[in-house]
Amino acid sequence: MAEIIQKDGTWIFDGDALRLTPGRDRNVSVLRRALGELTVPLGALAGISFEQGKRSGRLRLRLRDGADPLLQATGGRLAEPNDPYQLTVESERYGVAEYLVDEVRNALLLDQVPAGPVDGYLLPGPAVPLSASAGDGTASFDGERVRLEWNWKTEEAKASAGSRSLALRDITGVEWHPAVGLENGCLRFTVRGGGTKAPPKYDPHAVELWGFKKDPLMALVAAAVQARLDHPAAPPGLPPVPEPAAVPHPGPEADHDALLRRLRELGDLHRSGVLTDDEFALAKQAVLRRM
């Protein structure tokens, strides 16, 4: 197991998944606090990196495209303080960060995890029910319906129609955009048969965002809805893939045999030139540690 504890948060890798827990430091963003602990399975990772600086460094996870509904709904537009897949590392902990990176990379190599996109979400998205207030309204989601309610700052043309209740079955898409410069952001829902090109200020299916502290909380609502919609990369016309049933974990003898087979495979790949000497040594060490 590899673990790094920082003011920004704690990352723990147990060989099968990374557990990301936000820190309690006052600089931790409201979105990361509200999102809470995340468990990222190894199969959802495309890579991990560590960047050193003079005073602090940064750990970064790269997830496979389509693995996380939060990243899908926000389109990679989460600013650095709100990105749960980054961790600020103090200079005296650089060695620990590098060790964690090595452990994760060895596991990715050992398990032959592909870096390409997936056609189903590998993370569950935020828990429901949840609600967020920002900009000109409040968005709530209970797992079946989205409710949009307006406040005194809402444009009269939108507020006059009253609050909106959108059934999940009628929602075909959701997106979150942050405010950038003089351009306002939004949380917008696309509804079957109700498309509009109106700006968020007038769109009854959108909450307009003005760049304030709580704007990122709307991304959690977007992610919770996104997790329950059809995956964008799923083949059309197919029913949703059911959750896999729990499979009993094989006993220690089966694990041992599997690791021996993996050692033989690595040796074959090394002899054939697919793996370099360094890659073979790292992968072999990872297998031996598991044994």
mmCIF file of N, CA, C and O in Angstrom, residues 236-278:
data_model
loop_
_atom_site.group_PDB
_atom_site.id
_atom_site.type_symbol
_atom_site.label_atom_id
_atom_site.label_comp_id
_atom_site.label_asym_id
_atom_site.label_seq_id
_atom_site.Cartn_x
_atom_site.Cartn_y
_atom_site.Cartn_z
ATOM 1 N N PRO A 236 -25.713 2.454 -29.637
ATOM 2 C CA PRO A 236 -27.126 2.854 -29.633
ATOM 3 C C PRO A 236 -28.050 1.654 -29.633
ATOM 4 O O PRO A 236 -27.747 0.609 -30.206
ATOM 5 N N GLY A 237 -29.183 1.837 -28.966
ATOM 6 C CA GLY A 237 -30.206 0.800 -28.997
ATOM 7 C C GLY A 237 -30.007 -0.327 -28.025
ATOM 8 O O GLY A 237 -30.800 -1.258 -27.983
ATOM 9 N N LEU A 238 -28.955 -0.267 -27.213
ATOM 10 C CA LEU A 238 -28.724 -1.331 -26.258
ATOM 11 C C LEU A 238 -29.158 -0.880 -24.869
ATOM 12 O O LEU A 238 -29.014 0.284 -24.521
ATOM 13 N N PRO A 239 -29.700 -1.790 -24.062
ATOM 14 C CA PRO A 239 -30.082 -1.411 -22.701
ATOM 15 C C PRO A 239 -28.858 -1.132 -21.866
ATOM 16 O O PRO A 239 -27.755 -1.573 -22.187
ATOM 17 N N PRO A 240 -28.982 -0.376 -20.777
ATOM 18 C CA PRO A 240 -27.841 -0.092 -19.913
ATOM 19 C C PRO A 240 -27.226 -1.374 -19.385
ATOM 20 O O PRO A 240 -27.922 -2.355 -19.110
ATOM 21 N N VAL A 241 -25.915 -1.360 -19.266
ATOM 22 C CA VAL A 241 -25.217 -2.519 -18.738
ATOM 23 C C VAL A 241 -25.480 -2.613 -17.242
ATOM 24 O O VAL A 241 -25.260 -1.650 -16.506
ATOM 25 N N PRO A 242 -25.986 -3.757 -16.757
ATOM 26 C CA PRO A 242 -26.266 -3.877 -15.325
ATOM 27 C C PRO A 242 -24.994 -3.910 -14.512
ATOM 28 O O PRO A 242 -23.925 -4.238 -15.019
ATOM 29 N N GLU A 243 -25.137 -3.551 -13.246
ATOM 30 C CA GLU A 243 -23.988 -3.619 -12.353
ATOM 31 C C GLU A 243 -23.541 -5.065 -12.224
ATOM 32 O O GLU A 243 -24.370 -5.971 -12.094
ATOM 33 N N PRO A 244 -22.224 -5.344 -12.292
ATOM 34 C CA PRO A 244 -21.761 -6.717 -12.164
ATOM 35 C C PRO A 244 -22.069 -7.285 -10.789
ATOM 36 O O PRO A 244 -21.981 -6.589 -9.788
ATOM 37 N N ALA A 245 -22.448 -8.555 -10.774
ATOM 38 C CA ALA A 245 -22.715 -9.219 -9.506
ATOM 39 C C ALA A 245 -21.413 -9.431 -8.762
ATOM 40 O O ALA A 245 -20.334 -9.529 -9.359
ATOM 41 N N ALA A 246 -21.525 -9.481 -7.456
ATOM 42 C CA ALA A 246 -20.336 -9.708 -6.640
ATOM 43 C C ALA A 246 -19.761 -11.086 -6.918
ATOM 44 O O ALA A 246 -20.489 -12.086 -6.947
ATOM 45 N N VAL A 247 -18.471 -11.145 -7.180
ATOM 46 C CA VAL A 247 -17.788 -12.402 -7.469
ATOM 47 C C VAL A 247 -16.883 -12.745 -6.305
ATOM 48 O O VAL A 247 -16.081 -11.895 -5.892
ATOM 49 N N PRO A 248 -17.014 -13.945 -5.750
ATOM 50 C CA PRO A 248 -16.139 -14.308 -4.639
ATOM 51 C C PRO A 248 -14.680 -14.199 -5.034
ATOM 52 O O PRO A 248 -14.295 -14.579 -6.141
ATOM 53 N N HIS A 249 -13.876 -13.647 -4.142
ATOM 54 C CA HIS A 249 -12.452 -13.496 -4.418
ATOM 55 C C HIS A 249 -11.780 -14.855 -4.355
ATOM 56 O O HIS A 249 -12.033 -15.636 -3.434
ATOM 57 N N PRO A 250 -10.939 -15.209 -5.344
ATOM 58 C CA PRO A 250 -10.266 -16.502 -5.304
ATOM 59 C C PRO A 250 -9.356 -16.613 -4.100
ATOM 60 O O PRO A 250 -8.898 -15.624 -3.548
ATOM 61 N N GLY A 251 -9.112 -17.832 -3.717
ATOM 62 C CA GLY A 251 -8.256 -18.085 -2.570
ATOM 63 C C GLY A 251 -6.817 -17.757 -2.866
ATOM 64 O O GLY A 251 -6.432 -17.445 -4.004
ATOM 65 N N PRO A 252 -5.940 -17.822 -1.844
ATOM 66 C CA PRO A 252 -4.531 -17.470 -2.009
ATOM 67 C C PRO A 252 -3.811 -18.345 -3.018
ATOM 68 O O PRO A 252 -2.913 -17.873 -3.724
ATOM 69 N N GLU A 253 -4.212 -19.626 -3.158
ATOM 70 C CA GLU A 253 -3.543 -20.501 -4.126
ATOM 71 C C GLU A 253 -3.829 -20.032 -5.545
ATOM 72 O O GLU A 253 -2.924 -20.036 -6.399
ATOM 73 N N ALA A 254 -5.094 -19.633 -5.805
ATOM 74 C CA ALA A 254 -5.434 -19.140 -7.150
ATOM 75 C C ALA A 254 -4.682 -17.855 -7.443
ATOM 76 O O ALA A 254 -4.201 -17.631 -8.554
ATOM 77 N N ASP A 255 -4.596 -16.942 -6.445
ATOM 78 C CA ASP A 255 -3.841 -15.709 -6.628
ATOM 79 C C ASP A 255 -2.381 -16.011 -6.946
ATOM 80 O O ASP A 255 -1.782 -15.402 -7.841
ATOM 81 N N HIS A 256 -1.807 -16.958 -6.219
ATOM 82 C CA HIS A 256 -0.394 -17.301 -6.412
ATOM 83 C C HIS A 256 -0.155 -17.842 -7.814
ATOM 84 O O HIS A 256 0.803 -17.482 -8.502
ATOM 85 N N ASP A 257 -1.047 -18.730 -8.274
ATOM 86 C CA ASP A 257 -0.910 -19.296 -9.617
ATOM 87 C C ASP A 257 -1.020 -18.213 -10.686
ATOM 88 O O ASP A 257 -0.280 -18.230 -11.681
ATOM 89 N N ALA A 258 -1.955 -17.269 -10.479
ATOM 90 C CA ALA A 258 -2.133 -16.190 -11.455
ATOM 91 C C ALA A 258 -0.885 -15.319 -11.535
ATOM 92 O O ALA A 258 -0.462 -14.901 -12.615
ATOM 93 N N LEU A 259 -0.263 -15.040 -10.397
ATOM 94 C CA LEU A 259 0.944 -14.220 -10.377
ATOM 95 C C LEU A 259 2.114 -14.949 -11.025
ATOM 96 O O LEU A 259 2.939 -14.334 -11.715
ATOM 97 N N LEU A 260 2.196 -16.266 -10.832
ATOM 98 C CA LEU A 260 3.253 -17.037 -11.505
ATOM 99 C C LEU A 260 3.074 -16.991 -13.019
ATOM 100 O O LEU A 260 4.053 -16.850 -13.775
ATOM 101 N N ARG A 261 1.824 -17.120 -13.465
ATOM 102 C CA ARG A 261 1.560 -17.023 -14.912
ATOM 103 C C ARG A 261 1.946 -15.651 -15.429
ATOM 104 O O ARG A 261 2.498 -15.523 -16.535
ATOM 105 N N ARG A 262 1.658 -14.630 -14.629
ATOM 106 C CA ARG A 262 2.004 -13.276 -15.055
ATOM 107 C C ARG A 262 3.507 -13.098 -15.148
ATOM 108 O O ARG A 262 3.999 -12.442 -16.078
ATOM 109 N N LEU A 263 4.257 -13.694 -14.242
ATOM 110 C CA LEU A 263 5.721 -13.643 -14.317
ATOM 111 C C LEU A 263 6.220 -14.274 -15.605
ATOM 112 O O LEU A 263 7.124 -13.751 -16.264
ATOM 113 N N ARG A 264 5.637 -15.423 -15.958
ATOM 114 C CA ARG A 264 6.054 -16.086 -17.208
ATOM 115 C C ARG A 264 5.723 -15.219 -18.424
ATOM 116 O O ARG A 264 6.514 -15.124 -19.366
ATOM 117 N N GLU A 265 4.536 -14.581 -18.389
ATOM 118 C CA GLU A 265 4.158 -13.706 -19.517
ATOM 119 C C GLU A 265 5.126 -12.534 -19.650
ATOM 120 O O GLU A 265 5.521 -12.165 -20.773
ATOM 121 N N LEU A 266 5.488 -11.939 -18.504
ATOM 122 C CA LEU A 266 6.427 -10.818 -18.534
ATOM 123 C C LEU A 266 7.777 -11.258 -19.089
ATOM 124 O O LEU A 266 8.415 -10.527 -19.861
ATOM 125 N N GLY A 267 8.220 -12.457 -18.698
ATOM 126 C CA GLY A 267 9.486 -12.971 -19.224
ATOM 127 C C GLY A 267 9.435 -13.142 -20.726
ATOM 128 O O GLY A 267 10.387 -12.800 -21.435
ATOM 129 N N ASP A 268 8.317 -13.658 -21.233
ATOM 130 C CA ASP A 268 8.163 -13.826 -22.684
ATOM 131 C C ASP A 268 8.182 -12.476 -23.399
ATOM 132 O O ASP A 268 8.805 -12.321 -24.463
ATOM 133 N N LEU A 269 7.479 -11.475 -22.808
ATOM 134 C CA LEU A 269 7.458 -10.142 -23.414
ATOM 135 C C LEU A 269 8.840 -9.500 -23.404
ATOM 136 O O LEU A 269 9.227 -8.813 -24.360
ATOM 137 N N HIS A 270 9.608 -9.756 -22.355
ATOM 138 C CA HIS A 270 10.956 -9.211 -22.271
ATOM 139 C C HIS A 270 11.869 -9.850 -23.306
ATOM 140 O O HIS A 270 12.635 -9.168 -24.008
ATOM 141 N N ARG A 271 11.793 -11.180 -23.411
ATOM 142 C CA ARG A 271 12.650 -11.885 -24.373
ATOM 143 C C ARG A 271 12.320 -11.511 -25.818
ATOM 144 O O ARG A 271 13.202 -11.464 -26.673
ATOM 145 N N SER A 272 11.035 -11.218 -26.066
ATOM 146 C CA SER A 272 10.650 -10.866 -27.436
ATOM 147 C C SER A 272 10.907 -9.397 -27.761
ATOM 148 O O SER A 272 10.689 -8.969 -28.893
ATOM 149 N N GLY A 273 11.338 -8.618 -26.756
ATOM 150 C CA GLY A 273 11.671 -7.213 -26.989
ATOM 151 C C GLY A 273 10.532 -6.242 -26.802
ATOM 152 O O GLY A 273 10.712 -5.038 -27.014
ATOM 153 N N VAL A 274 9.366 -6.732 -26.399
ATOM 154 C CA VAL A 274 8.231 -5.829 -26.178
ATOM 155 C C VAL A 274 8.485 -4.946 -24.958
ATOM 156 O O VAL A 274 8.170 -3.752 -24.963
ATOM 157 N N LEU A 275 9.053 -5.537 -23.897
ATOM 158 C CA LEU A 275 9.400 -4.794 -22.691
ATOM 159 C C LEU A 275 10.892 -4.523 -22.652
ATOM 160 O O LEU A 275 11.698 -5.412 -22.948
ATOM 161 N N THR A 276 11.272 -3.293 -22.286
ATOM 162 C CA THR A 276 12.685 -2.979 -22.091
ATOM 163 C C THR A 276 13.163 -3.598 -20.771
ATOM 164 O O THR A 276 12.362 -4.079 -19.970
ATOM 165 N N ASP A 277 14.473 -3.544 -20.551
ATOM 166 C CA ASP A 277 15.015 -4.082 -19.299
ATOM 167 C C ASP A 277 14.404 -3.380 -18.090
ATOM 168 O O ASP A 277 14.032 -4.023 -17.096
ATOM 169 N N ASP A 278 14.304 -2.055 -18.148
ATOM 170 C CA ASP A 278 13.755 -1.297 -17.026
ATOM 171 C C ASP A 278 12.287 -1.610 -16.798
ATOM 172 O O ASP A 278 11.832 -1.784 -15.657
#
